[in-house]
GROMACS .gro file of C-alpha atoms in nm:
model
  464
    1MET     CA    1   1.217  -1.137   0.095
    2GLN     CA    2   1.277  -0.810   0.231
    3VAL     CA    3   0.980  -0.513   0.279
    4LEU     CA    4   1.021  -0.223   0.103
    5SER     CA    5   1.006   0.061   0.395
    6VAL     CA    6   0.744   0.356   0.343
    7ILE     CA    7   1.018   0.548   0.267
    8GLU     CA    8   1.178   0.292  -0.003
    9ARG     CA    9   0.795   0.288  -0.142
   10PHE     CA   10   0.790   0.651  -0.178
   11PHE     CA   11   1.123   0.620  -0.374
   12LEU     CA   12   0.963   0.392  -0.595
   13ALA     CA   13   0.622   0.554  -0.653
   14ALA     CA   14   0.821   0.862  -0.779
   15HIS     CA   15   0.961   0.601  -1.022
   16GLU     CA   16   0.617   0.451  -1.133
   17ALA     CA   17   0.539   0.819  -1.212
   18GLY     CA   18   0.868   0.914  -1.426
   19LEU     CA   19   1.098   1.114  -1.173
   20GLY     CA   20   1.382   0.946  -1.207
   21LEU     CA   21   1.595   0.917  -0.855
   22GLY     CA   22   1.932   0.629  -0.802
   23ALA     CA   23   2.266   0.685  -0.788
   24ALA     CA   24   2.599   0.593  -1.048
   25PHE     CA   25   2.894   0.554  -0.933
   26ALA     CA   26   3.269   0.488  -1.138
   27ILE     CA   27   3.543   0.368  -1.063
   28GLY     CA   28   3.819   0.375  -1.384
   29PHE     CA   29   4.180   0.195  -1.347
   30GLU     CA   30   4.477   0.050  -1.574
   31GLY     CA   31   4.440  -0.262  -1.636
   32ARG     CA   32   4.226  -0.581  -1.734
   33LEU     CA   33   4.058  -0.790  -1.541
   34PRO     CA   34   3.947  -1.116  -1.654
   35ARG     CA   35   3.570  -1.141  -1.728
   36GLU     CA   36   3.510  -1.471  -1.528
   37LEU     CA   37   3.664  -1.334  -1.214
   38VAL     CA   38   3.430  -1.047  -1.194
   39ARG     CA   39   3.168  -1.261  -1.237
   40GLU     CA   40   3.247  -1.429  -0.974
   41ALA     CA   41   3.274  -1.175  -0.782
   42TRP     CA   42   2.963  -1.018  -0.868
   43ASN     CA   43   2.864  -1.361  -0.739
   44ILE     CA   44   2.965  -1.334  -0.466
   45LEU     CA   45   2.867  -1.024  -0.343
   46GLY     CA   46   2.523  -1.148  -0.419
   47ASP     CA   47   2.588  -1.412  -0.175
   48ARG     CA   48   2.662  -1.172   0.088
   49TYR     CA   49   2.394  -0.925  -0.014
   50PRO     CA   50   2.069  -1.041  -0.158
   51ILE     CA   51   1.954  -0.706  -0.302
   52VAL     CA   52   2.237  -0.789  -0.578
   53ARG     CA   53   2.015  -1.059  -0.747
   54SER     CA   54   1.658  -0.951  -0.598
   55VAL     CA   55   1.409  -0.807  -0.849
   56LEU     CA   56   1.048  -0.692  -0.656
   57VAL     CA   57   0.755  -0.792  -0.608
   58ARG     CA   58   0.402  -0.728  -0.542
   59ARG     CA   59   0.204  -0.888  -0.251
   60ARG     CA   60  -0.137  -0.905  -0.139
   61TRP     CA   61  -0.094  -0.667   0.163
   62LEU     CA   62  -0.383  -0.880   0.344
   63GLU     CA   63  -0.159  -1.192   0.393
   64HIS     CA   64   0.199  -1.011   0.382
   65GLY     CA   65   0.207  -0.676   0.536
   66TRP     CA   66   0.123  -0.325   0.486
   67SER     CA   67   0.375  -0.196   0.260
   68GLY     CA   68   0.236  -0.447  -0.082
   69PHE     CA   69   0.599  -0.427  -0.185
   70ALA     CA   70   0.894  -0.647  -0.125
   71TRP     CA   71   1.280  -0.780  -0.281
   72LYS     CA   72   1.238  -1.152  -0.354
   73GLU     CA   73   1.587  -1.332  -0.432
   74VAL     CA   74   1.593  -1.496  -0.789
   75TYR     CA   75   1.826  -1.793  -0.791
   76GLU     CA   76   1.740  -1.928  -1.145
   77ARG     CA   77   1.825  -1.618  -1.328
   78GLU     CA   78   2.195  -1.410  -1.396
   79PHE     CA   79   2.198  -1.076  -1.328
   80GLY     CA   80   2.510  -1.010  -1.523
   81PRO     CA   81   2.771  -0.802  -1.543
   82VAL     CA   82   2.736  -0.624  -1.823
   83PHE     CA   83   2.999  -0.585  -2.035
   84VAL     CA   84   3.076  -0.261  -2.287
   85VAL     CA   85   3.341  -0.267  -2.528
   86GLU     CA   86   3.469   0.043  -2.664
   87ALA     CA   87   3.490   0.105  -3.050
   88GLN     CA   88   3.787   0.265  -3.190
   89ALA     CA   89   3.862   0.632  -3.224
   90SER     CA   90   3.731   0.700  -3.582
   91GLY     CA   91   3.948   1.037  -3.642
   92GLY     CA   92   3.884   1.312  -3.451
   93VAL     CA   93   4.040   1.473  -3.142
   94GLU     CA   94   4.126   1.127  -2.900
   95GLU     CA   95   3.980   1.160  -2.602
   96SER     CA   96   4.102   1.055  -2.234
   97PHE     CA   97   3.930   0.743  -2.062
   98ALA     CA   98   3.847   0.974  -1.801
   99GLU     CA   99   3.663   1.151  -1.979
  100ARG     CA  100   3.482   0.901  -2.210
  101LEU     CA  101   3.439   0.716  -1.844
  102ASP     CA  102   3.225   1.064  -1.810
  103ARG     CA  103   3.059   1.010  -2.099
  104ALA     CA  104   2.979   0.639  -2.049
  105LEU     CA  105   2.831   0.727  -1.646
  106GLU     CA  106   2.570   0.980  -1.818
  107GLU     CA  107   2.472   0.743  -2.069
  108HIS     CA  108   2.425   0.454  -1.812
  109GLY     CA  109   2.344   0.621  -1.496
  110ASN     CA  110   2.014   0.731  -1.685
  111ARG     CA  111   1.889   0.454  -1.857
  112PRO     CA  112   1.570   0.346  -1.684
  113MET     CA  113   1.547   0.018  -1.462
  114ASP     CA  114   1.242  -0.259  -1.542
  115LEU     CA  115   1.246  -0.316  -1.122
  116GLU     CA  116   1.080  -0.684  -1.197
  117ARG     CA  117   1.263  -0.782  -1.414
  118GLN     CA  118   1.630  -0.658  -1.272
  119PRO     CA  119   1.750  -0.623  -0.967
  120PRO     CA  120   1.807  -0.218  -0.807
  121ILE     CA  121   2.156  -0.214  -0.841
  122GLU     CA  122   2.331  -0.319  -1.167
  123LEU     CA  123   2.769  -0.350  -1.263
  124VAL     CA  124   2.835  -0.249  -1.643
  125ILE     CA  125   3.229  -0.304  -1.720
  126VAL     CA  126   3.323  -0.076  -1.974
  127GLU     CA  127   3.688  -0.222  -2.140
  128GLY     CA  128   3.836   0.091  -2.240
  129ARG     CA  129   4.018   0.065  -2.562
  130GLY     CA  130   4.395   0.020  -2.430
  131SER     CA  131   4.452  -0.117  -2.097
  132GLU     CA  132   4.202   0.080  -1.869
  133THR     CA  133   3.896  -0.051  -1.749
  134GLY     CA  134   3.554   0.075  -1.595
  135LEU     CA  135   3.350  -0.027  -1.306
  136LEU     CA  136   2.989   0.194  -1.340
  137ILE     CA  137   2.819   0.087  -1.054
  138ARG     CA  138   2.438   0.189  -1.007
  139ILE     CA  139   2.148   0.158  -0.764
  140HIS     CA  140   1.777   0.243  -0.705
  141HIS     CA  141   1.636   0.448  -0.426
  142SER     CA  142   1.380   0.213  -0.375
  143ALA     CA  143   1.628  -0.017  -0.262
  144LEU     CA  144   1.938   0.152  -0.166
  145ASP     CA  145   2.092   0.492  -0.025
  146GLY     CA  146   2.388   0.626  -0.033
  147ILE     CA  147   2.615   0.457   0.239
  148ALA     CA  148   2.470   0.095   0.060
  149LEU     CA  149   2.633   0.213  -0.275
  150ALA     CA  150   2.955   0.272  -0.076
  151VAL     CA  151   2.912  -0.010   0.160
  152LEU     CA  152   2.866  -0.273  -0.217
  153SER     CA  153   3.170  -0.112  -0.392
  154GLN     CA  154   3.412  -0.119  -0.129
  155ASP     CA  155   3.323  -0.488  -0.107
  156LEU     CA  156   3.269  -0.599  -0.474
  157VAL     CA  157   3.637  -0.350  -0.511
  158GLU     CA  158   3.816  -0.630  -0.234
  159ILE     CA  159   3.617  -0.911  -0.360
  160VAL     CA  160   3.814  -0.883  -0.710
  161ASP     CA  161   4.129  -0.763  -0.556
  162GLU     CA  162   4.116  -1.115  -0.327
  163LEU     CA  163   3.990  -1.347  -0.609
  164ALA     CA  164   4.274  -1.147  -0.789
  165ARG     CA  165   4.570  -1.268  -0.559
  166GLY     CA  166   4.396  -1.633  -0.518
  167LEU     CA  167   4.235  -1.589  -0.195
  168ARG     CA  168   3.855  -1.716  -0.143
  169PRO     CA  169   3.693  -1.442  -0.041
  170ASP     CA  170   3.381  -1.535   0.245
  171ARG     CA  171   3.077  -1.542   0.044
  172ARG     CA  172   2.874  -1.650   0.371
  173GLN     CA  173   2.539  -1.391   0.354
  174LYS     CA  174   2.534  -1.069   0.546
  175ALA     CA  175   2.285  -1.024   0.881
  176ILE     CA  176   2.064  -0.804   0.732
  177ALA     CA  177   1.845  -0.595   0.987
  178PRO     CA  178   1.490  -0.504   0.886
  179ARG     CA  179   1.391  -0.233   0.605
  180GLY     CA  180   1.128  -0.069   0.804
  181MET     CA  181   1.144   0.228   0.888
  182GLY     CA  182   0.936   0.240   1.260
  183GLN     CA  183   1.197   0.054   1.446
  184TYR     CA  184   1.339   0.403   1.473
  185PHE     CA  185   1.075   0.577   1.653
  186ARG     CA  186   1.122   0.198   1.898
  187ALA     CA  187   1.502   0.294   1.930
  188VAL     CA  188   1.490   0.601   2.025
  189GLY     CA  189   1.213   0.552   2.277
  190LEU     CA  190   0.930   0.823   2.418
  191ARG     CA  191   1.235   1.043   2.625
  192GLY     CA  192   1.402   1.090   2.256
  193MET     CA  193   1.071   1.207   2.079
  194LEU     CA  194   1.033   1.476   2.299
  195ALA     CA  195   1.378   1.596   2.285
  196ALA     CA  196   1.330   1.574   1.885
  197TRP     CA  197   0.987   1.757   1.934
  198ILE     CA  198   1.121   2.005   2.178
  199ALA     CA  199   1.432   2.072   1.922
  200HIS     CA  200   1.162   2.136   1.666
  201SER     CA  201   0.996   2.353   1.814
  202ARG     CA  202   1.342   2.571   1.836
  203VAL     CA  203   1.426   2.507   1.511
  204GLY     CA  204   1.163   2.612   1.315
  205ARG     CA  205   1.218   2.985   1.449
  206TRP     CA  206   1.487   2.930   1.163
  207ASN     CA  207   1.227   2.872   0.855
  208ARG     CA  208   1.138   3.184   0.824
  209PRO     CA  209   0.975   3.296   0.553
  210ARG     CA  210   0.817   2.963   0.538
  211VAL     CA  211   0.770   2.943   0.176
  212ASN     CA  212   1.076   2.806   0.018
  213GLU     CA  213   1.195   2.950  -0.288
  214PRO     CA  214   1.389   2.721  -0.588
  215LEU     CA  215   1.651   2.757  -0.777
  216PRO     CA  216   1.601   3.048  -1.086
  217VAL     CA  217   1.597   2.801  -1.409
  218ARG     CA  218   1.422   2.800  -1.698
  219TRP     CA  219   1.313   2.412  -1.796
  220ARG     CA  220   1.282   2.340  -2.148
  221SER     CA  221   1.194   1.980  -2.021
  222ARG     CA  222   1.056   1.792  -1.747
  223ARG     CA  223   1.182   1.443  -1.849
  224SER     CA  224   1.525   1.525  -1.919
  225PRO     CA  225   1.889   1.315  -1.835
  226THR     CA  226   2.115   1.390  -1.565
  227LEU     CA  227   2.480   1.528  -1.585
  228SER     CA  228   2.721   1.601  -1.381
  229VAL     CA  229   3.010   1.855  -1.326
  230LYS     CA  230   3.303   1.773  -1.044
  231ARG     CA  231   3.553   1.940  -0.895
  232VAL     CA  232   3.814   1.843  -0.663
  233ILE     CA  233   3.975   1.975  -0.311
  234PRO     CA  234   4.302   1.808  -0.287
  235SER     CA  235   4.412   1.655   0.042
  236ASP     CA  236   4.681   1.967   0.117
  237ARG     CA  237   4.409   2.191   0.093
  238PHE     CA  238   4.117   1.982   0.229
  239ALA     CA  239   4.335   1.968   0.569
  240GLU     CA  240   4.383   2.391   0.580
  241VAL     CA  241   3.979   2.358   0.533
  242ARG     CA  242   3.913   2.119   0.802
  243ALA     CA  243   4.145   2.331   1.013
  244ALA     CA  244   3.992   2.700   0.925
  245ALA     CA  245   3.683   2.521   0.995
  246ARG     CA  246   3.752   2.433   1.317
  247ALA     CA  247   3.894   2.773   1.429
  248ARG     CA  248   3.551   2.907   1.410
  249ALA     CA  249   3.412   2.606   1.561
  250ILE     CA  250   3.275   2.485   1.274
  251SER     CA  251   3.202   2.125   1.067
  252PHE     CA  252   3.315   2.106   0.758
  253ASN     CA  253   2.991   2.047   0.695
  254ASP     CA  254   2.808   2.326   0.794
  255ALA     CA  255   3.078   2.522   0.564
  256VAL     CA  256   2.990   2.396   0.277
  257LEU     CA  257   2.593   2.497   0.343
  258ALA     CA  258   2.674   2.817   0.448
  259ALA     CA  259   2.894   2.780   0.143
  260VAL     CA  260   2.645   2.693  -0.101
  261ALA     CA  261   2.385   2.902   0.059
  262ARG     CA  262   2.599   3.195  -0.073
  263ALA     CA  263   2.679   3.060  -0.441
  264VAL     CA  264   2.304   3.025  -0.510
  265VAL     CA  265   2.212   3.348  -0.381
  266ALA     CA  266   2.506   3.523  -0.555
  267TYR     CA  267   2.374   3.287  -0.897
  268ALA     CA  268   2.085   3.399  -0.857
  269ARG     CA  269   2.149   3.793  -0.798
  270HIS     CA  270   2.347   3.749  -1.167
  271ARG     CA  271   1.998   3.651  -1.336
  272ASN     CA  272   1.817   3.931  -1.141
  273VAL     CA  273   1.638   3.730  -0.898
  274ARG     CA  274   1.614   3.822  -0.565
  275MET     CA  275   1.598   3.528  -0.300
  276ARG     CA  276   1.450   3.577   0.072
  277LYS     CA  277   1.572   3.269   0.141
  278VAL     CA  278   1.792   2.931   0.086
  279THR     CA  279   1.635   2.578   0.234
  280LEU     CA  280   1.886   2.287   0.156
  281ALA     CA  281   1.775   1.941   0.138
  282VAL     CA  282   2.003   1.741   0.327
  283PRO     CA  283   1.995   1.346   0.343
  284MET     CA  284   2.027   1.218   0.718
  285ASN     CA  285   2.187   0.867   0.751
  286LEU     CA  286   1.914   0.727   1.062
  287ARG     CA  287   2.122   0.395   1.070
  288ALA     CA  288   2.348   0.553   1.439
  289TYR     CA  289   1.985   0.521   1.602
  290ARG     CA  290   1.953   0.108   1.549
  291HIS     CA  291   2.333   0.102   1.596
  292LEU     CA  292   2.353  -0.074   1.282
  293ASP     CA  293   2.624  -0.112   1.121
  294PRO     CA  294   2.612   0.009   0.736
  295ARG     CA  295   2.686  -0.362   0.676
  296GLU     CA  296   2.403  -0.481   0.841
  297SER     CA  297   2.172  -0.192   0.664
  298VAL     CA  298   2.187  -0.253   0.321
  299ALA     CA  299   1.941  -0.059   0.185
  300ASN     CA  300   1.804   0.323   0.184
  301GLN     CA  301   1.810   0.354   0.543
  302GLY     CA  302   1.812   0.782   0.534
  303ILE     CA  303   1.557   1.129   0.555
  304ALA     CA  304   1.635   1.427   0.430
  305VAL     CA  305   1.559   1.688   0.683
  306GLU     CA  306   1.598   2.112   0.603
  307ILE     CA  307   1.843   2.381   0.647
  308HIS     CA  308   1.702   2.758   0.623
  309VAL     CA  309   1.915   2.990   0.531
  310SER     CA  310   1.762   3.367   0.556
  311ALA     CA  311   1.968   3.545   0.259
  312ARG     CA  312   2.007   3.870   0.487
  313TRP     CA  313   2.226   3.661   0.685
  314LEU     CA  314   2.500   3.634   0.375
  315ASP     CA  315   2.717   3.920   0.449
  316ASP     CA  316   2.773   3.857   0.799
  317ARG     CA  317   2.997   3.537   0.845
  318ASP     CA  318   2.939   3.505   1.264
  319GLU     CA  319   2.599   3.544   1.205
  320LEU     CA  320   2.575   3.279   0.884
  321ILE     CA  321   2.755   3.067   1.070
  322HIS     CA  322   2.588   3.065   1.375
  323ALA     CA  323   2.230   3.010   1.253
  324ILE     CA  324   2.326   2.703   1.011
  325ARG     CA  325   2.514   2.585   1.343
  326ALA     CA  326   2.206   2.643   1.543
  327GLN     CA  327   1.978   2.357   1.291
  328THR     CA  328   2.276   2.157   1.262
  329ARG     CA  329   2.363   2.124   1.633
  330ALA     CA  330   2.028   1.973   1.703
  331LEU     CA  331   1.997   1.744   1.414
  332LYS     CA  332   2.305   1.579   1.573
  333ALA     CA  333   2.192   1.611   1.956
  334THR     CA  334   1.872   1.477   1.936
  335PRO     CA  335   1.695   1.248   1.694
  336LEU     CA  336   1.505   1.550   1.539
  337PRO     CA  337   1.526   1.352   1.202
  338LEU     CA  338   1.271   1.124   1.326
  339VAL     CA  339   1.083   1.443   1.321
  340THR     CA  340   1.080   1.487   0.975
  341LEU     CA  341   1.088   1.076   0.929
  342ALA     CA  342   0.724   1.085   1.075
  343ARG     CA  343   0.592   1.350   0.859
  344SER     CA  344   0.718   1.172   0.551
  345MET     CA  345   0.570   0.829   0.654
  346MET     CA  346   0.209   1.017   0.742
  347LEU     CA  347   0.253   1.164   0.379
  348PHE     CA  348   0.430   0.868   0.230
  349GLY     CA  349   0.191   0.613   0.361
  350LEU     CA  350  -0.120   0.730   0.193
  351PRO     CA  351  -0.254   0.436  -0.069
  352TYR     CA  352   0.016   0.408  -0.313
  353ARG     CA  353  -0.181   0.487  -0.599
  354TRP     CA  354  -0.263   0.827  -0.443
  355VAL     CA  355   0.148   0.875  -0.416
  356VAL     CA  356   0.184   0.826  -0.722
  357ARG     CA  357  -0.043   0.983  -0.892
  358SER     CA  358   0.063   1.285  -0.710
  359MET     CA  359   0.374   1.260  -0.824
  360ARG     CA  360   0.261   1.274  -1.164
  361SER     CA  361   0.088   1.591  -1.095
  362VAL     CA  362   0.433   1.700  -1.023
  363LEU     CA  363   0.565   1.695  -1.386
  364THR     CA  364   0.237   1.877  -1.471
  365ARG     CA  365   0.228   2.172  -1.274
  366ARG     CA  366   0.306   2.574  -1.401
  367SER     CA  367   0.534   2.639  -1.125
  368VAL     CA  368   0.727   2.541  -0.881
  369ALA     CA  369   0.573   2.410  -0.537
  370ARG     CA  370   0.664   2.589  -0.273
  371THR     CA  371   0.780   2.318  -0.073
  372THR     CA  372   1.012   2.228  -0.300
  373PRO     CA  373   1.392   2.294  -0.157
  374THR     CA  374   1.679   2.538  -0.326
  375LEU     CA  375   1.942   2.203  -0.330
  376THR     CA  376   1.983   1.867  -0.241
  377VAL     CA  377   2.338   1.881  -0.088
  378SER     CA  378   2.462   1.506   0.037
  379ASN     CA  379   2.805   1.410   0.231
  380VAL     CA  380   2.863   1.061   0.247
  381GLY     CA  381   3.193   1.117   0.398
  382PRO     CA  382   3.519   0.867   0.372
  383ILE     CA  383   3.446   0.595   0.157
  384TRP     CA  384   3.633   0.308   0.117
  385GLN     CA  385   3.805   0.263   0.437
  386ARG     CA  386   3.934  -0.080   0.652
  387PRO     CA  387   3.881  -0.152   1.009
  388ASP     CA  388   4.255  -0.061   1.045
  389GLY     CA  389   4.206   0.294   0.891
  390SER     CA  390   4.368   0.240   0.521
  391THR     CA  391   4.164   0.327   0.195
  392ALA     CA  392   4.101   0.043  -0.064
  393GLU     CA  393   4.302   0.191  -0.349
  394HIS     CA  394   4.364  -0.140  -0.647
  395ILE     CA  395   4.140  -0.412  -0.823
  396GLY     CA  396   4.312  -0.669  -0.901
  397GLY     CA  397   4.686  -0.531  -0.864
  398ALA     CA  398   4.548  -0.219  -1.020
  399ARG     CA  399   4.529   0.136  -0.898
  400VAL     CA  400   4.254   0.277  -0.871
  401LEU     CA  401   4.268   0.644  -1.058
  402TYR     CA  402   3.977   0.789  -1.118
  403THR     CA  403   3.633   0.785  -0.937
  404ARG     CA  404   3.349   0.993  -1.002
  405HIS     CA  405   2.985   0.976  -0.963
  406VAL     CA  406   2.621   1.110  -1.104
  407TYR     CA  407   2.307   1.126  -0.890
  408GLN     CA  408   1.941   1.108  -1.075
  409CYS     CA  409   1.756   1.459  -0.976
  410GLY     CA  410   1.457   1.649  -1.230
  411TYR     CA  411   1.230   1.859  -1.153
  412PRO     CA  412   1.136   2.063  -0.947
  413MET     CA  413   1.463   2.021  -0.800
  414PRO     CA  414   1.722   2.057  -1.081
  415ALA     CA  415   2.007   2.016  -0.890
  416THR     CA  416   2.202   1.829  -0.638
  417LEU     CA  417   2.551   1.847  -0.498
  418ALA     CA  418   2.714   1.497  -0.367
  419MET     CA  419   3.062   1.494  -0.155
  420TYR     CA  420   3.248   1.193  -0.047
  421THR     CA  421   3.601   1.143   0.064
  422TYR     CA  422   3.854   0.990  -0.078
  423ARG     CA  423   4.256   0.957  -0.048
  424ASN     CA  424   4.170   1.235   0.173
  425GLU     CA  425   4.045   1.446  -0.111
  426VAL     CA  426   3.699   1.601  -0.110
  427GLN     CA  427   3.488   1.450  -0.459
  428MET     CA  428   3.236   1.758  -0.514
  429GLU     CA  429   3.015   1.651  -0.802
  430MET     CA  430   2.722   1.870  -0.905
  431SER     CA  431   2.428   1.643  -1.089
  432PHE     CA  432   2.228   1.830  -1.269
  433ALA     CA  433   1.916   1.747  -1.472
  434GLU     CA  434   1.946   1.939  -1.847
  435GLY     CA  435   1.600   2.019  -1.924
  436GLY     CA  436   1.694   2.296  -1.641
  437LEU     CA  437   2.072   2.357  -1.594
  438ALA     CA  438   2.294   2.396  -1.930
  439ARG     CA  439   2.659   2.190  -1.836
  440ILE     CA  440   2.849   2.537  -1.840
  441GLU     CA  441   2.584   2.659  -1.564
  442ALA     CA  442   2.557   2.352  -1.339
  443ASP     CA  443   2.971   2.395  -1.388
  444GLU     CA  444   2.929   2.812  -1.264
  445LEU     CA  445   2.727   2.718  -0.976
  446LEU     CA  446   3.015   2.461  -0.827
  447GLY     CA  447   3.267   2.657  -0.899
  448ARG     CA  448   3.080   3.009  -0.719
  449ILE     CA  449   3.066   2.713  -0.417
  450ARG     CA  450   3.372   2.557  -0.391
  451ASP     CA  451   3.531   2.992  -0.393
  452GLU     CA  452   3.252   3.062  -0.140
  453LEU     CA  453   3.404   2.753   0.060
  454PHE     CA  454   3.727   2.885   0.070
  455ALA     CA  455   3.661   3.229   0.097
  456LEU     CA  456   3.382   3.161   0.388
  457LEU     CA  457   3.722   3.043   0.599
  458SER     CA  458   3.972   3.266   0.461
  459VAL     CA  459   4.191   3.010   0.277
  460PRO     CA  460   4.326   3.060  -0.097
  461THR     CA  461   4.073   2.926  -0.333
  462LEU     CA  462   4.191   2.684  -0.603
  463ASP     CA  463   4.199   2.782  -0.984
  464GLY     CA  464   4.054   2.539  -1.215
   0.00000   0.00000   0.00000
């Protein structure tokens, strides 16, 4: 069994309260894969990572430990993959496979998961009307984060490719590190935590005013599906953006955070709302503190920290960059994220029923709590990179043509910007709760973010 960490226990409580918290990733390519080959690849992935065929079990904490929940591997049942055959088109305008795959991703990505009867990861194979095929990989955050999703999707692609070429992929189980979060504090020691608290006191001055301001939306439904819109920064333009960021002594991520803050305030102003501050929730990968390889930590090993941006800094590019850089450097140079982790563990470590009840109350409040961040901004970074620096680009000999990502979100934070880099192109995905934002509004906001990024770095913008 793999015992759930306190952070994973929080996501499980949110799941039970009715707040969807997961992610789905779609890969589209030309060609058809034999079903038995896909099943065998999925079985091999399950041999490497038991979470692929594990279900949630409730445990007696007096016998098994504090958490009360664990992932238990099930051997006597098969858990997919699920094959979906597209129906033939019946009149009207014929859509591209990418458009149909987008719709399938949103449909399957919003289906509820019964974690006591199915694993927290699911594979759906969409067999197109022609020679196209789509792989939809779906996870729940009570077990896996974005890094883990990238690992599992890459391993699956490479296993399928090896089987198609007549090879025998290694199916030995990976050494899986314990999921518990307390080990991070032991890893950095007292000196590390002291540095973290000093950094916390220094960066706290950027948090003015103390009250957060939500994204100004009118909620039509608090229990609504998550949809998404997308923009791509091509490889040549990405090189320009990174070079412009380096010239200003900031990272690409810092530039994105600045662009998001500017875009959000402009979006609010267009709706006659004046924002004093933008608070961005940024998930941080904690694995480096324990020197964990992503393949030995296929779990949820992250914590969301907050970056605060006062609206009064936005018109002065140097002041804006300085404010963001001061906060992100402290997060990188010290174990500052562990301060947020410690505070979260005290809150999420309360009796489980209390946490669930608190989550349910969120859906019934008349207004968004003033501790709610404005937007989540997540950057997984390069995906599907091999140790030699090459990129996995084929599945069974067929070249990958299209990728897409949806991160489930909802009340009280209606949107999430998720980014990853594939083939040196930045995929910018804006997931949004349909009950809070219309698709045209989410597309407008994402377009503003990309345009603000180019404007901030004085790089010619893109069209479309």
